[in-house]
Amino acid sequence: MHTYIISDLHLTPERPNITKAFFDFLRDQAPLAEQLYIIGDLFEFWIGDDAAEQLGAAPVLDAMKAISQVTDCFFMPGNRDFLVRQSFTERTGFKILDDESIIDFYGVKTLLLHGDSLCTDDLAHQQFRQTMMTNRAFCDGFLSLDVPSRIEQAKQARLQSAQHKSEVSMGIMDVTEHAVLEAFAKHGVSQMIHGHTHRQNTHHYKVEGETVIRYVLGDWGETNSVMRVDKAGIEITNQAI
Ligand code: MN
């Protein structure tokens, strides 16, 4: 028995090879797992469940629906697909998880999160989280716009995001140790798993004399990044795309 965790595929019709790699994963690997977690930024952007067909996401949603019939599937929104709603669950069969969920993986209490909440040096992003991502009134207002208006605003946001990334240092866009240690302390867990930074790695920390571990998934591009969790532990593999 094992579980797969993936994140940061950033699916878009502009990168059909990544979508194909996702379909291959869902066909060949995911059915063998008892659970599948996608922990954010599955999509390059998501402007509402009702716009999915128009943006060409229907085949992805169909494939998700199919795997959810055989494997228990969960979706945690990231900072690019935070606008998924209950209708997404009905369409895909994936249950939606809150950011910062505690999951018991084979007896180990684990903090699962997308990861952007840990990037506390990135003040512009934290402001975006506060005023837009986690602001119900903002989200409801945006979702009430017609689809062409939402597409236009999303384009602007993507341009701003690209500009922001080119302006701030790589260090600022990584997690801060302070935020990581605070999250370990707050949730009282010995391991956490996240994506977002695209810096696949395994980090060890000492908290009150105990070793705790932070696992970071990579994004999908030249290779995929697939975490396999079972009783024996956690490993991340990368296959060429
Ligand atoms: Mn992200």
mmCIF file of C-alpha atoms and ligand atoms in Angstrom:
data_model
loop_
_atom_site.group_PDB
_atom_site.id
_atom_site.type_symbol
_atom_site.label_atom_id
_atom_site.label_comp_id
_atom_site.label_asym_id
_atom_site.label_seq_id
_atom_site.Cartn_x
_atom_site.Cartn_y
_atom_site.Cartn_z
ATOM 1 C CA MET A 1 0.000 0.000 0.000
ATOM 2 C CA HIS A 2 1.316 3.403 -0.912
ATOM 3 C CA THR A 3 0.295 6.981 -1.584
ATOM 4 C CA TYR A 4 1.426 9.400 -4.293
ATOM 5 C CA ILE A 5 1.804 13.138 -3.830
ATOM 6 C CA ILE A 6 2.476 15.575 -6.674
ATOM 7 C CA SER A 7 2.298 19.346 -7.162
ATOM 8 C CA ASP A 8 3.179 22.204 -9.476
ATOM 9 C CA LEU A 9 2.355 20.702 -12.855
ATOM 10 C CA HIS A 10 1.213 24.146 -14.020
ATOM 11 C CA LEU A 11 -0.975 22.572 -16.705
ATOM 12 C CA THR A 12 -1.767 24.817 -19.638
ATOM 13 C CA PRO A 13 -2.662 24.121 -23.287
ATOM 14 C CA GLU A 14 0.661 25.839 -24.089
ATOM 15 C CA ARG A 15 2.587 22.816 -22.683
ATOM 16 C CA PRO A 16 0.759 19.753 -24.050
ATOM 17 C CA ASN A 17 3.695 17.465 -23.172
ATOM 18 C CA ILE A 18 3.118 18.104 -19.448
ATOM 19 C CA THR A 19 -0.570 17.324 -19.786
ATOM 20 C CA LYS A 20 0.356 14.099 -21.584
ATOM 21 C CA ALA A 21 2.813 13.209 -18.802
ATOM 22 C CA PHE A 22 0.011 13.757 -16.273
ATOM 23 C CA PHE A 23 -2.301 11.464 -18.262
ATOM 24 C CA ASP A 24 0.463 8.824 -18.408
ATOM 25 C CA PHE A 25 0.945 9.092 -14.645
ATOM 26 C CA LEU A 26 -2.797 8.763 -14.021
ATOM 27 C CA ARG A 27 -2.987 5.740 -16.319
ATOM 28 C CA ASP A 28 0.188 3.843 -15.298
ATOM 29 C CA GLN A 29 1.046 4.774 -11.713
ATOM 30 C CA ALA A 30 -1.872 6.331 -9.870
ATOM 31 C CA PRO A 31 -4.193 3.275 -10.088
ATOM 32 C CA LEU A 32 -1.635 1.287 -8.060
ATOM 33 C CA ALA A 33 -1.826 3.721 -5.140
ATOM 34 C CA GLU A 34 -4.490 3.775 -2.469
ATOM 35 C CA GLN A 35 -4.399 7.565 -2.317
ATOM 36 C CA LEU A 36 -3.368 10.431 -4.581
ATOM 37 C CA TYR A 37 -2.794 13.977 -3.336
ATOM 38 C CA ILE A 38 -2.253 16.949 -5.647
ATOM 39 C CA ILE A 39 -1.026 19.752 -3.433
ATOM 40 C CA GLY A 40 -1.473 22.844 -5.536
ATOM 41 C CA ASP A 41 -0.693 24.580 -8.805
ATOM 42 C CA LEU A 42 -1.985 21.689 -10.862
ATOM 43 C CA PHE A 43 -3.077 24.404 -13.280
ATOM 44 C CA GLU A 44 -1.111 27.396 -14.514
ATOM 45 C CA PHE A 45 -4.159 29.406 -13.565
ATOM 46 C CA TRP A 46 -7.776 28.695 -12.660
ATOM 47 C CA ILE A 47 -10.424 31.358 -13.046
ATOM 48 C CA GLY A 48 -13.464 29.414 -11.906
ATOM 49 C CA ASP A 49 -14.907 25.936 -12.363
ATOM 50 C CA ASP A 50 -17.454 27.277 -14.857
ATOM 51 C CA ALA A 51 -14.654 28.445 -17.203
ATOM 52 C CA ALA A 52 -12.912 25.069 -17.382
ATOM 53 C CA GLU A 53 -14.402 23.852 -20.650
ATOM 54 C CA GLN A 54 -13.736 27.177 -22.345
ATOM 55 C CA LEU A 55 -10.061 27.054 -21.310
ATOM 56 C CA GLY A 56 -9.588 23.535 -22.654
ATOM 57 C CA ALA A 57 -9.367 21.801 -19.256
ATOM 58 C CA ALA A 58 -12.171 19.280 -19.888
ATOM 59 C CA PRO A 59 -9.846 16.362 -20.846
ATOM 60 C CA VAL A 60 -7.855 16.912 -17.626
ATOM 61 C CA LEU A 61 -11.022 16.925 -15.528
ATOM 62 C CA ASP A 62 -12.246 13.771 -17.287
ATOM 63 C CA ALA A 63 -8.953 11.995 -16.515
ATOM 64 C CA MET A 64 -9.196 13.095 -12.878
ATOM 65 C CA LYS A 65 -12.752 11.797 -12.664
ATOM 66 C CA ALA A 66 -11.590 8.434 -14.016
ATOM 67 C CA ILE A 67 -8.749 7.984 -11.490
ATOM 68 C CA SER A 68 -10.997 9.043 -8.614
ATOM 69 C CA GLN A 69 -13.116 5.960 -9.320
ATOM 70 C CA VAL A 70 -10.219 3.642 -8.392
ATOM 71 C CA THR A 71 -7.989 5.690 -6.050
ATOM 72 C CA ASP A 72 -8.931 7.985 -3.172
ATOM 73 C CA CYS A 73 -8.066 11.447 -4.536
ATOM 74 C CA PHE A 74 -7.477 14.808 -2.866
ATOM 75 C CA PHE A 75 -6.778 18.281 -4.195
ATOM 76 C CA MET A 76 -5.231 21.112 -2.193
ATOM 77 C CA PRO A 77 -5.430 24.431 -4.035
ATOM 78 C CA GLY A 78 -2.206 26.360 -4.667
ATOM 79 C CA ASN A 79 -1.699 30.051 -5.263
ATOM 80 C CA ARG A 80 -2.624 29.600 -8.940
ATOM 81 C CA ASP A 81 -5.698 27.443 -8.568
ATOM 82 C CA PHE A 82 -7.178 28.777 -5.340
ATOM 83 C CA LEU A 83 -10.473 29.486 -7.127
ATOM 84 C CA VAL A 84 -11.589 25.853 -7.256
ATOM 85 C CA ARG A 85 -14.922 25.372 -5.521
ATOM 86 C CA GLN A 86 -17.234 22.542 -4.545
ATOM 87 C CA SER A 87 -18.295 22.017 -8.168
ATOM 88 C CA PHE A 88 -14.683 20.972 -8.864
ATOM 89 C CA THR A 89 -15.144 18.047 -6.487
ATOM 90 C CA GLU A 90 -18.376 17.071 -8.217
ATOM 91 C CA ARG A 91 -16.686 17.255 -11.633
ATOM 92 C CA THR A 92 -13.417 15.442 -10.741
ATOM 93 C CA GLY A 93 -14.155 13.296 -7.706
ATOM 94 C CA PHE A 94 -11.183 14.912 -5.922
ATOM 95 C CA LYS A 95 -11.975 16.048 -2.384
ATOM 96 C CA ILE A 96 -10.732 19.548 -1.635
ATOM 97 C CA LEU A 97 -8.301 19.947 1.267
ATOM 98 C CA ASP A 98 -7.527 23.169 3.131
ATOM 99 C CA ASP A 99 -3.996 24.536 2.907
ATOM 100 C CA GLU A 100 -2.127 23.322 6.007
ATOM 101 C CA SER A 101 -3.939 20.034 6.572
ATOM 102 C CA ILE A 102 -2.706 17.402 8.991
ATOM 103 C CA ILE A 103 -2.727 13.941 7.420
ATOM 104 C CA ASP A 104 -1.758 10.636 9.026
ATOM 105 C CA PHE A 105 0.513 8.872 6.537
ATOM 106 C CA TYR A 106 1.064 5.303 7.719
ATOM 107 C CA GLY A 107 1.215 6.342 11.349
ATOM 108 C CA VAL A 108 3.197 9.570 10.871
ATOM 109 C CA LYS A 109 1.356 12.806 11.530
ATOM 110 C CA THR A 110 2.253 15.031 8.582
ATOM 111 C CA LEU A 111 1.646 18.670 7.737
ATOM 112 C CA LEU A 112 0.614 18.974 4.096
ATOM 113 C CA LEU A 113 0.630 22.442 2.562
ATOM 114 C CA HIS A 114 1.146 24.102 -0.805
ATOM 115 C CA GLY A 115 4.130 26.032 0.557
ATOM 116 C CA ASP A 116 3.633 29.668 -0.399
ATOM 117 C CA SER A 117 2.534 30.548 3.148
ATOM 118 C CA LEU A 118 6.125 29.757 4.237
ATOM 119 C CA CYS A 119 7.675 32.307 1.866
ATOM 120 C CA THR A 120 7.329 35.124 4.355
ATOM 121 C CA ASP A 121 10.141 37.244 2.922
ATOM 122 C CA ASP A 122 8.133 37.661 -0.268
ATOM 123 C CA LEU A 123 6.023 40.533 0.994
ATOM 124 C CA ALA A 124 4.254 41.130 -2.324
ATOM 125 C CA HIS A 125 3.099 37.529 -2.388
ATOM 126 C CA GLN A 126 1.986 37.595 1.240
ATOM 127 C CA GLN A 127 -0.065 40.682 0.435
ATOM 128 C CA PHE A 128 -1.619 38.847 -2.520
ATOM 129 C CA ARG A 129 -2.467 35.926 -0.196
ATOM 130 C CA GLN A 130 -4.081 38.212 2.317
ATOM 131 C CA THR A 131 -6.025 40.568 0.082
ATOM 132 C CA MET A 132 -6.989 38.232 -2.760
ATOM 133 C CA MET A 133 -6.338 34.492 -2.317
ATOM 134 C CA THR A 134 -7.829 34.129 1.142
ATOM 135 C CA ASN A 135 -10.292 37.013 0.826
ATOM 136 C CA ARG A 136 -13.712 35.519 0.268
ATOM 137 C CA ALA A 137 -15.280 38.783 -0.873
ATOM 138 C CA PHE A 138 -12.558 39.333 -3.470
ATOM 139 C CA CYS A 139 -12.867 35.767 -4.774
ATOM 140 C CA ASP A 140 -16.666 35.897 -4.949
ATOM 141 C CA GLY A 141 -16.494 39.228 -6.771
ATOM 142 C CA PHE A 142 -13.981 37.896 -9.290
ATOM 143 C CA LEU A 143 -16.012 34.732 -9.895
ATOM 144 C CA SER A 144 -19.125 36.807 -10.563
ATOM 145 C CA LEU A 145 -17.463 38.494 -13.588
ATOM 146 C CA ASP A 146 -18.075 37.135 -17.076
ATOM 147 C CA VAL A 147 -15.453 34.705 -18.349
ATOM 148 C CA PRO A 148 -13.767 37.050 -20.889
ATOM 149 C CA SER A 149 -13.240 39.650 -18.130
ATOM 150 C CA ARG A 150 -11.758 36.996 -15.830
ATOM 151 C CA ILE A 151 -9.417 35.812 -18.599
ATOM 152 C CA GLU A 152 -8.253 39.384 -19.149
ATOM 153 C CA GLN A 153 -7.587 39.953 -15.425
ATOM 154 C CA ALA A 154 -5.784 36.625 -15.126
ATOM 155 C CA LYS A 155 -3.502 37.606 -18.026
ATOM 156 C CA GLN A 156 -2.622 40.835 -16.240
ATOM 157 C CA ALA A 157 -1.937 38.955 -13.009
ATOM 158 C CA ARG A 158 0.342 36.503 -14.815
ATOM 159 C CA LEU A 159 2.321 39.364 -16.367
ATOM 160 C CA GLN A 160 2.697 40.990 -12.953
ATOM 161 C CA SER A 161 3.764 37.679 -11.433
ATOM 162 C CA ALA A 162 6.405 37.140 -14.149
ATOM 163 C CA GLN A 163 7.697 40.670 -13.627
ATOM 164 C CA HIS A 164 7.782 40.196 -9.849
ATOM 165 C CA LYS A 165 9.760 36.961 -10.216
ATOM 166 C CA SER A 166 12.308 38.661 -12.448
ATOM 167 C CA GLU A 167 12.730 41.490 -9.942
ATOM 168 C CA VAL A 168 13.079 39.735 -6.599
ATOM 169 C CA SER A 169 15.970 37.478 -5.653
ATOM 170 C CA MET A 170 15.642 33.717 -5.633
ATOM 171 C CA GLY A 171 16.172 33.705 -1.867
ATOM 172 C CA ILE A 172 13.152 35.885 -1.247
ATOM 173 C CA MET A 173 10.933 33.450 -3.122
ATOM 174 C CA ASP A 174 12.065 30.494 -1.005
ATOM 175 C CA VAL A 175 10.641 29.558 2.379
ATOM 176 C CA THR A 176 12.079 31.218 5.478
ATOM 177 C CA GLU A 177 13.493 29.053 8.235
ATOM 178 C CA HIS A 178 11.518 31.084 10.735
ATOM 179 C CA ALA A 179 8.210 30.227 9.051
ATOM 180 C CA VAL A 180 9.171 26.553 8.737
ATOM 181 C CA LEU A 181 10.065 26.215 12.414
ATOM 182 C CA GLU A 182 6.935 28.108 13.411
ATOM 183 C CA ALA A 183 4.789 25.705 11.323
ATOM 184 C CA PHE A 184 6.459 22.671 12.930
ATOM 185 C CA ALA A 185 5.842 24.126 16.381
ATOM 186 C CA LYS A 186 2.254 25.172 15.650
ATOM 187 C CA HIS A 187 1.174 21.787 14.321
ATOM 188 C CA GLY A 188 3.384 19.554 16.467
ATOM 189 C CA VAL A 189 4.339 17.276 13.560
ATOM 190 C CA SER A 190 7.604 15.542 12.737
ATOM 191 C CA GLN A 191 7.326 15.953 8.986
ATOM 192 C CA MET A 192 5.909 18.361 6.470
ATOM 193 C CA ILE A 193 5.438 18.070 2.721
ATOM 194 C CA HIS A 194 5.006 20.960 0.319
ATOM 195 C CA GLY A 195 5.661 22.198 -3.203
ATOM 196 C CA HIS A 196 5.462 25.721 -4.630
ATOM 197 C CA THR A 197 9.160 26.637 -4.580
ATOM 198 C CA HIS A 198 10.019 23.975 -7.199
ATOM 199 C CA ARG A 199 13.151 23.165 -5.165
ATOM 200 C CA GLN A 200 12.891 19.428 -4.729
ATOM 201 C CA ASN A 201 14.841 18.464 -1.630
ATOM 202 C CA THR A 202 14.739 16.961 1.848
ATOM 203 C CA HIS A 203 15.640 19.231 4.767
ATOM 204 C CA HIS A 204 16.303 18.235 8.365
ATOM 205 C CA TYR A 205 15.817 20.500 11.399
ATOM 206 C CA LYS A 206 16.127 20.110 15.142
ATOM 207 C CA VAL A 207 13.028 21.099 17.106
ATOM 208 C CA GLU A 208 13.305 20.686 20.895
ATOM 209 C CA GLY A 209 15.978 18.033 20.421
ATOM 210 C CA GLU A 210 13.930 16.034 17.906
ATOM 211 C CA THR A 211 14.779 15.748 14.222
ATOM 212 C CA VAL A 212 11.944 16.887 11.948
ATOM 213 C CA ILE A 213 11.926 16.671 8.179
ATOM 214 C CA ARG A 214 10.654 18.961 5.419
ATOM 215 C CA TYR A 215 10.117 17.311 2.038
ATOM 216 C CA VAL A 216 9.825 19.577 -1.000
ATOM 217 C CA LEU A 217 8.345 18.431 -4.297
ATOM 218 C CA GLY A 218 9.655 19.727 -7.596
ATOM 219 C CA ASP A 219 7.597 21.058 -10.483
ATOM 220 C CA TRP A 220 6.954 19.237 -13.750
ATOM 221 C CA GLY A 221 9.020 20.388 -16.728
ATOM 222 C CA GLU A 222 12.023 18.499 -18.069
ATOM 223 C CA THR A 223 11.077 15.752 -15.583
ATOM 224 C CA ASN A 224 8.158 14.990 -13.351
ATOM 225 C CA SER A 225 8.427 14.902 -9.536
ATOM 226 C CA VAL A 226 6.481 12.140 -7.833
ATOM 227 C CA MET A 227 6.526 11.462 -4.113
ATOM 228 C CA ARG A 228 5.780 7.940 -2.970
ATOM 229 C CA VAL A 229 4.824 7.460 0.677
ATOM 230 C CA ASP A 230 4.485 4.105 2.382
ATOM 231 C CA LYS A 231 5.195 2.466 5.734
ATOM 232 C CA ALA A 232 8.933 2.423 4.980
ATOM 233 C CA GLY A 233 9.124 6.171 4.368
ATOM 234 C CA ILE A 234 9.133 8.772 1.630
ATOM 235 C CA GLU A 235 10.985 8.927 -1.672
ATOM 236 C CA ILE A 236 10.769 11.302 -4.606
ATOM 237 C CA THR A 237 11.453 10.104 -8.133
ATOM 238 C CA ASN A 238 11.932 12.024 -11.358
ATOM 239 C CA GLN A 239 11.122 10.665 -14.779
ATOM 240 C CA ALA A 240 11.973 12.445 -18.014
ATOM 241 C CA ILE A 241 9.019 14.092 -19.719
HETATM 242 MN MN MN B 1 2.653 27.822 -6.052
#
